[in-house]
Tab-separated table of C-alpha atoms in Angstrom:
chain	number	residue	atom	x	y	z
A	237	MET	CA	111.216	115.932	107.302
A	238	GLN	CA	112.032	118.322	110.846
A	239	THR	CA	112.044	116.567	113.648
A	240	PRO	CA	113.140	117.621	117.368
A	241	SER	CA	116.623	116.085	118.640
A	242	HIS	CA	116.886	112.360	119.648
A	243	GLN	CA	114.606	112.127	122.710
A	244	HIS	CA	115.223	110.552	125.741
A	245	GLN	CA	112.669	107.219	125.516
A	246	THR	CA	112.105	105.930	128.729
A	247	SER	CA	111.363	101.818	127.897
A	248	ASN	CA	112.670	99.287	125.348
A	249	ALA	CA	109.493	99.961	123.256
A	250	LYS	CA	110.219	99.484	118.833
A	251	LEU	CA	109.050	101.665	116.287
A	252	PHE	CA	108.613	99.826	113.537
A	253	MET	CA	108.805	102.012	110.457
A	254	LEU	CA	107.254	100.351	106.781
A	255	VAL	CA	108.273	102.617	103.660
A	256	GLY	CA	108.199	101.360	99.985
A	257	PRO	CA	106.898	103.257	96.782
A	258	SER	CA	103.271	103.968	96.362
A	259	GLY	CA	101.530	100.825	95.671
A	260	CYS	CA	103.860	98.769	97.426
A	261	GLY	CA	100.980	97.070	99.335
A	262	LYS	CA	101.955	98.899	102.675
A	263	ASP	CA	98.700	99.840	103.761
A	264	SER	CA	97.152	96.517	103.175
A	265	LEU	CA	100.258	94.887	104.927
A	266	LEU	CA	99.172	96.829	107.558
A	267	ALA	CA	95.505	96.207	107.629
A	268	GLN	CA	96.078	91.952	108.013
A	269	VAL	CA	98.579	92.250	110.388
A	270	ARG	CA	96.199	94.422	113.148
A	271	VAL	CA	93.272	91.775	112.423
A	272	GLN	CA	95.300	89.111	112.932
A	273	LEU	CA	97.358	90.421	116.513
A	274	CYS	CA	95.210	89.495	119.541
A	275	GLU	CA	93.328	91.765	121.661
A	276	GLY	CA	95.426	93.366	124.368
A	277	THR	CA	98.772	92.851	122.187
A	278	PRO	CA	101.859	95.874	122.604
A	279	LEU	CA	101.555	96.743	119.120
A	280	LEU	CA	99.881	100.288	118.203
A	281	PHE	CA	98.897	101.083	114.523
A	282	ALA	CA	99.921	105.264	113.765
A	283	HIS	CA	97.650	106.870	111.593
A	284	ARG	CA	99.299	109.127	109.291
A	285	TYR	CA	98.083	112.563	108.618
A	286	ILE	CA	97.701	113.529	105.192
A	287	THR	CA	96.749	116.716	103.365
A	288	ARG	CA	94.611	114.281	101.297
A	289	CYS	CA	91.119	113.336	100.618
A	290	LYS	CA	90.415	110.219	102.304
A	291	ASN	CA	90.050	107.393	100.019
A	292	ASN	CA	88.871	103.933	100.397
A	293	SER	CA	92.249	102.082	100.113
A	294	GLU	CA	94.813	104.200	102.409
A	295	ASP	CA	94.027	104.459	106.292
A	296	HIS	CA	94.981	108.326	107.117
A	297	ILE	CA	93.088	111.174	108.936
A	298	SER	CA	92.563	113.656	105.998
A	299	LEU	CA	93.524	117.629	106.808
A	300	SER	CA	93.025	120.865	104.814
A	301	THR	CA	96.393	122.475	104.419
A	302	LEU	CA	95.580	125.365	107.158
A	303	GLU	CA	94.441	122.604	109.809
A	304	PHE	CA	97.738	120.897	109.041
A	305	GLU	CA	100.578	123.855	109.200
A	306	GLN	CA	98.025	124.395	112.878
A	307	ARG	CA	98.946	121.325	113.531
A	308	LYS	CA	102.304	121.277	113.030
A	309	GLN	CA	103.378	125.181	114.273
A	310	GLN	CA	101.522	123.798	117.556
A	311	GLY	CA	104.131	121.008	117.722
A	312	LEU	CA	101.791	118.475	117.345
A	313	PHE	CA	103.396	116.150	115.207
A	314	THR	CA	106.592	113.688	116.146
A	315	LEU	CA	107.129	113.536	112.318
A	316	HIS	CA	106.271	115.437	109.317
A	317	TRP	CA	107.716	115.657	105.629
A	318	LYS	CA	106.383	116.441	101.771
A	319	ALA	CA	106.263	113.874	99.173
A	320	ASN	CA	103.986	113.467	95.695
A	321	ASN	CA	102.694	117.265	96.225
A	322	CYS	CA	101.093	116.763	99.434
A	323	GLN	CA	102.168	116.510	103.103
A	324	TYR	CA	102.538	114.037	105.779
A	325	ALA	CA	102.919	113.793	108.930
A	326	ILE	CA	102.845	111.089	112.188
A	327	GLY	CA	101.238	112.609	115.884
A	328	ARG	CA	103.147	113.419	118.905
A	329	GLU	CA	100.767	110.589	120.734
A	330	ILE	CA	103.510	108.019	119.518
A	331	ASP	CA	106.020	109.530	121.815
A	332	LEU	CA	103.821	108.723	124.781
A	333	TRP	CA	102.874	105.356	123.222
A	334	LEU	CA	106.712	104.152	123.223
A	335	ASN	CA	107.492	105.515	126.440
A	336	ALA	CA	104.540	103.613	127.851
A	337	GLY	CA	106.382	100.503	126.520
A	338	GLN	CA	104.036	100.105	123.810
A	339	ASN	CA	105.442	98.858	120.384
A	340	VAL	CA	104.769	101.330	117.041
A	341	ILE	CA	104.276	100.314	113.426
A	342	PHE	CA	103.527	103.092	110.852
A	343	ASN	CA	103.808	103.752	106.906
A	344	GLY	CA	106.451	106.166	106.614
A	345	SER	CA	109.027	107.406	104.066
A	346	ARG	CA	111.938	105.852	102.637
A	347	GLU	CA	113.621	109.285	102.203
A	348	HIS	CA	113.164	110.522	105.909
A	349	ILE	CA	114.456	107.504	107.302
A	350	LEU	CA	117.887	108.833	108.432
A	351	GLN	CA	115.644	111.797	110.136
A	352	ALA	CA	113.134	109.326	112.406
A	353	HIS	CA	116.629	107.828	112.881
A	354	GLN	CA	118.238	111.033	114.689
A	355	ARG	CA	114.689	111.791	116.790
A	356	PHE	CA	114.032	107.791	117.813
A	357	GLY	CA	117.488	106.250	117.866
A	358	ASP	CA	117.732	101.789	118.235
A	359	ALA	CA	114.695	102.324	118.710
A	360	LEU	CA	114.038	102.434	115.305
A	361	ARG	CA	113.231	99.211	112.593
A	362	VAL	CA	113.462	99.990	109.168
A	363	ILE	CA	111.223	97.759	106.978
A	364	TRP	CA	111.978	98.473	103.494
A	365	ILE	CA	108.546	96.892	101.089
A	366	GLU	CA	110.090	96.269	97.823
A	367	VAL	CA	107.705	95.433	94.314
A	368	SER	CA	109.276	94.040	91.068
A	369	PRO	CA	108.741	96.999	88.886
A	370	GLU	CA	106.352	95.413	86.253
A	371	ILE	CA	103.744	94.650	89.045
A	372	LEU	CA	104.224	98.203	90.161
A	373	ARG	CA	103.369	99.652	87.530
A	374	GLN	CA	100.191	97.349	87.122
A	375	ARG	CA	99.199	98.044	90.867
A	376	LEU	CA	99.421	101.705	90.382
A	377	GLU	CA	97.509	101.716	87.055
A	378	GLN	CA	94.680	99.161	88.761
A	379	ARG	CA	93.857	101.825	91.577
A	380	LYS	CA	93.187	104.631	89.186
A	381	ARG	CA	94.814	107.401	91.736
A	382	GLU	CA	97.517	109.654	89.033
A	383	SER	CA	97.774	110.125	86.540
A	384	THR	CA	99.841	108.707	83.300
A	385	VAL	CA	102.222	111.235	83.572
A	386	GLU	CA	102.519	111.111	87.659
A	387	ILE	CA	102.865	106.534	87.546
A	388	GLU	CA	106.081	107.370	85.027
A	389	GLN	CA	107.615	109.779	88.011
A	390	ARG	CA	106.360	107.008	90.867
A	391	LEU	CA	108.533	104.596	88.972
A	392	HIS	CA	111.724	107.013	88.352
A	393	ARG	CA	111.473	107.746	92.205
A	394	ASN	CA	111.218	104.186	92.662
A	395	GLN	CA	114.504	103.442	90.868
A	396	GLN	CA	116.127	105.758	92.403
A	397	GLN	CA	115.281	105.178	96.401
A	398	GLN	CA	117.407	101.951	95.682
A	399	ALA	CA	120.437	104.169	95.684
A	400	ASN	CA	119.140	106.123	98.877
A	401	LYS	CA	117.931	102.347	100.277
A	402	ASN	CA	122.116	101.024	99.835
A	403	MET	CA	123.193	104.657	101.528
A	404	ILE	CA	120.663	104.196	104.687
A	405	SER	CA	122.055	100.646	104.995
A	406	GLN	CA	125.273	101.613	105.510
A	407	GLN	CA	124.603	103.527	108.646
A	408	LEU	CA	121.521	101.256	109.866
A	409	THR	CA	119.710	98.046	109.549
A	410	VAL	CA	117.185	98.426	107.285
A	411	VAL	CA	115.275	94.957	106.571
A	412	THR	CA	113.880	94.179	102.664
A	413	LEU	CA	110.656	92.543	102.357
A	414	ASP	CA	109.782	91.690	98.948
A	415	ASN	CA	106.081	92.127	98.482
A	416	SER	CA	105.680	91.280	94.184
A	417	GLY	CA	104.685	87.367	95.569
A	418	PRO	CA	101.469	85.790	97.144
A	419	PHE	CA	100.346	88.934	99.666
A	420	THR	CA	99.937	85.878	102.002
A	421	VAL	CA	103.789	85.085	102.671
A	422	ALA	CA	104.480	89.013	102.372
A	423	VAL	CA	102.189	89.260	105.209
A	424	GLN	CA	104.104	86.357	107.528
A	425	ARG	CA	107.204	87.589	107.195
A	426	LEU	CA	106.021	91.427	108.338
A	427	GLN	CA	104.615	89.066	111.242
A	428	HIS	CA	108.058	87.637	112.003
A	429	LEU	CA	109.744	90.926	112.034
A	430	VAL	CA	107.174	92.601	114.450
A	431	TYR	CA	107.040	89.781	116.677
A	432	GLN	CA	110.860	88.353	117.025
A	433	HIS	CA	111.987	92.178	118.385
A	434	GLN	CA	109.223	90.825	121.840
A	435	GLU	CA	107.745	87.165	122.773
A	436	SER	CA	104.170	88.836	123.641
A	437	LEU	CA	103.452	89.659	120.104
A	438	LYS	CA	101.859	86.873	118.667
A	439	PRO	CA	98.783	86.673	115.758
A	440	CYS	CA	95.009	85.324	117.027
A	441	SER	CA	95.320	81.847	116.954
A	442	ALA	CA	92.649	79.735	115.234
């Protein structure tokens, strides 16, 4: 992930970076938090730009490799990285949102947390989503997006990332959220982690 140096932010808005293995439920959690927020609350959900065809299980904007490179060269990405044979990016619009006082949440990369911290400094809040290896395997198999070999590669990579997490936790605060159990519990936990940073961020009342 290549990024500009740490920017000067003109507000106290926070950037929530959700990370975790593919299949841990990040997109599902983000979608549920979104529908439970009241209209007008200062939390914006950043889209990811990915060089992969659109699918129903992931919220992203699909770009061709050429389109991705054009946008990158024009400086339209604030964060970009490569993983799982695809290129990923977050657009520069989040810089404007943060400076306007809007909190932002996005689906990020575990391998590039430190680069994101260099870019956004104390505004960054890292939430690391985890699931048990057995459940992760089950979810990857059920979505039928990867081959058997690719699933094994993702499981092995997830094991390696635990050491990376321990290293990162020595340099900045990383909050762990377990999504192995009931989905509603994980949603409530994520809501709490986000809402505790600003009182105006509240779910809609029934």
